[in-house]
Amino acid sequence: MTQSSENIRGEIQRANDEWNSAFNSGNADAVAALYAPDAVVLPSTHAVIRGASAIEDFWNGLISAGVKDHRIEMVDAQSGGDIAYAIGKWSANAPGEGSEAQRYEGTVVTVFRRQGDGSWKACLHTWN
């Protein structure tokens, strides 16, 4: 069963909002809980991060490094069956030269899979 475009956009927007909230609260465990158990994260460093523990460690490293104020602006989301994808723009602030915060931004693609309880969890996440 395919969800309407409006419905899946609302579901994915909620997932993005939960992700931003968890990250911005400094809770890497809560961020990792938003991924499927077999999820893969592909950061721009060319690393391949697999599984909940490694994903939590990855995000904890960025949180500990002072990355904050993360935002995802969804551009589009589509679904087919139990798979959905979202494309968007991301931005965050992190310590830069001296004590000045530096703004970083780029594009993001996330593939979501509907879970048995009806929730959507990220199973593939990449950005530049």
XYZ file of C-alpha atoms in Angstrom:
128
model
C 0.000 0.000 0.000
C 1.472 3.354 -1.033
C 0.939 6.326 1.243
C -0.140 9.622 -0.235
C 2.659 12.123 -0.856
C 1.159 14.470 1.737
C 0.960 11.727 4.370
C 4.531 10.469 3.854
C 5.878 14.023 3.920
C 4.213 14.517 7.301
C 5.633 11.223 8.622
C 9.137 12.037 7.411
C 8.932 15.606 8.714
C 8.100 14.165 12.146
C 11.068 11.793 11.872
C 13.364 14.699 10.919
C 12.025 16.787 13.803
C 12.667 13.919 16.240
C 16.193 13.530 14.870
C 16.963 17.250 15.241
C 15.523 17.286 18.757
C 17.545 14.263 19.880
C 20.777 15.585 18.356
C 20.331 19.122 19.627
C 19.636 17.830 23.145
C 23.033 16.083 23.038
C 21.512 12.600 23.280
C 23.393 10.308 20.883
C 21.520 7.275 22.266
C 18.196 8.873 21.279
C 19.605 9.707 17.824
C 20.737 6.099 17.312
C 17.281 4.845 18.377
C 15.836 6.572 15.291
C 17.738 4.176 13.009
C 16.773 0.616 12.120
C 18.978 -2.003 13.849
C 20.775 -2.792 10.574
C 21.085 0.835 9.437
C 24.077 2.254 7.589
C 25.334 5.832 7.884
C 27.582 7.148 5.099
C 29.209 10.419 6.210
C 31.174 12.596 3.815
C 34.394 11.179 5.355
C 33.839 8.043 3.227
C 33.473 5.879 6.349
C 30.780 3.196 6.456
C 29.074 3.183 9.861
C 26.960 0.055 10.493
C 24.621 -0.823 13.336
C 23.182 0.945 16.363
C 26.297 0.967 18.553
C 28.584 2.344 15.844
C 25.953 4.910 14.828
C 25.599 6.068 18.435
C 29.392 6.382 18.767
C 29.598 8.378 15.524
C 26.947 10.907 16.559
C 28.334 11.094 20.089
C 31.683 12.124 18.580
C 30.096 15.022 16.711
C 28.029 16.083 19.719
C 31.146 15.966 21.924
C 33.037 18.034 19.340
C 30.486 20.834 19.815
C 28.263 20.408 16.756
C 24.860 21.908 17.566
C 21.821 23.699 16.174
C 21.250 20.959 13.582
C 18.371 21.498 11.167
C 16.965 19.472 8.287
C 14.824 21.251 5.697
C 12.921 18.594 3.781
C 12.740 19.194 0.037
C 10.775 16.075 -0.914
C 9.731 12.666 0.392
C 8.250 9.738 -1.491
C 7.301 6.198 -0.543
C 6.524 2.840 -2.045
C 5.355 0.125 0.295
C 7.472 -0.003 3.432
C 10.334 2.071 1.983
C 10.474 5.855 1.761
C 13.175 8.318 0.882
C 13.641 11.940 1.742
C 15.918 14.562 0.261
C 16.694 17.847 1.894
C 19.145 20.428 3.082
C 20.923 20.283 6.427
C 22.762 22.877 8.477
C 24.569 22.914 11.806
C 26.975 25.050 13.792
C 30.319 23.834 15.105
C 33.384 25.393 16.685
C 35.591 27.111 14.153
C 38.779 29.124 14.329
C 39.212 30.663 17.774
C 35.959 30.745 19.681
C 33.757 31.637 16.718
C 31.034 29.223 15.656
C 31.121 28.195 12.025
C 28.040 27.248 10.014
C 28.118 24.097 7.921
C 25.482 23.041 5.418
C 24.827 20.626 2.605
C 22.346 18.182 1.165
C 21.012 14.991 2.755
C 19.375 11.786 1.546
C 17.756 9.376 3.977
C 16.062 6.089 3.170
C 13.466 5.027 5.744
C 11.860 1.644 6.372
C 8.484 1.237 8.070
C 8.830 -0.809 11.247
C 6.388 -3.405 12.580
C 4.852 -0.773 14.896
C 4.176 1.558 11.930
C 6.993 3.988 12.730
C 9.577 5.002 10.142
C 13.262 4.507 10.964
C 16.280 5.462 8.914
C 18.033 2.519 7.279
C 20.437 4.515 5.075
C 21.609 8.079 5.738
C 24.131 10.087 3.740
C 24.991 13.737 3.230
C 27.591 16.117 1.850
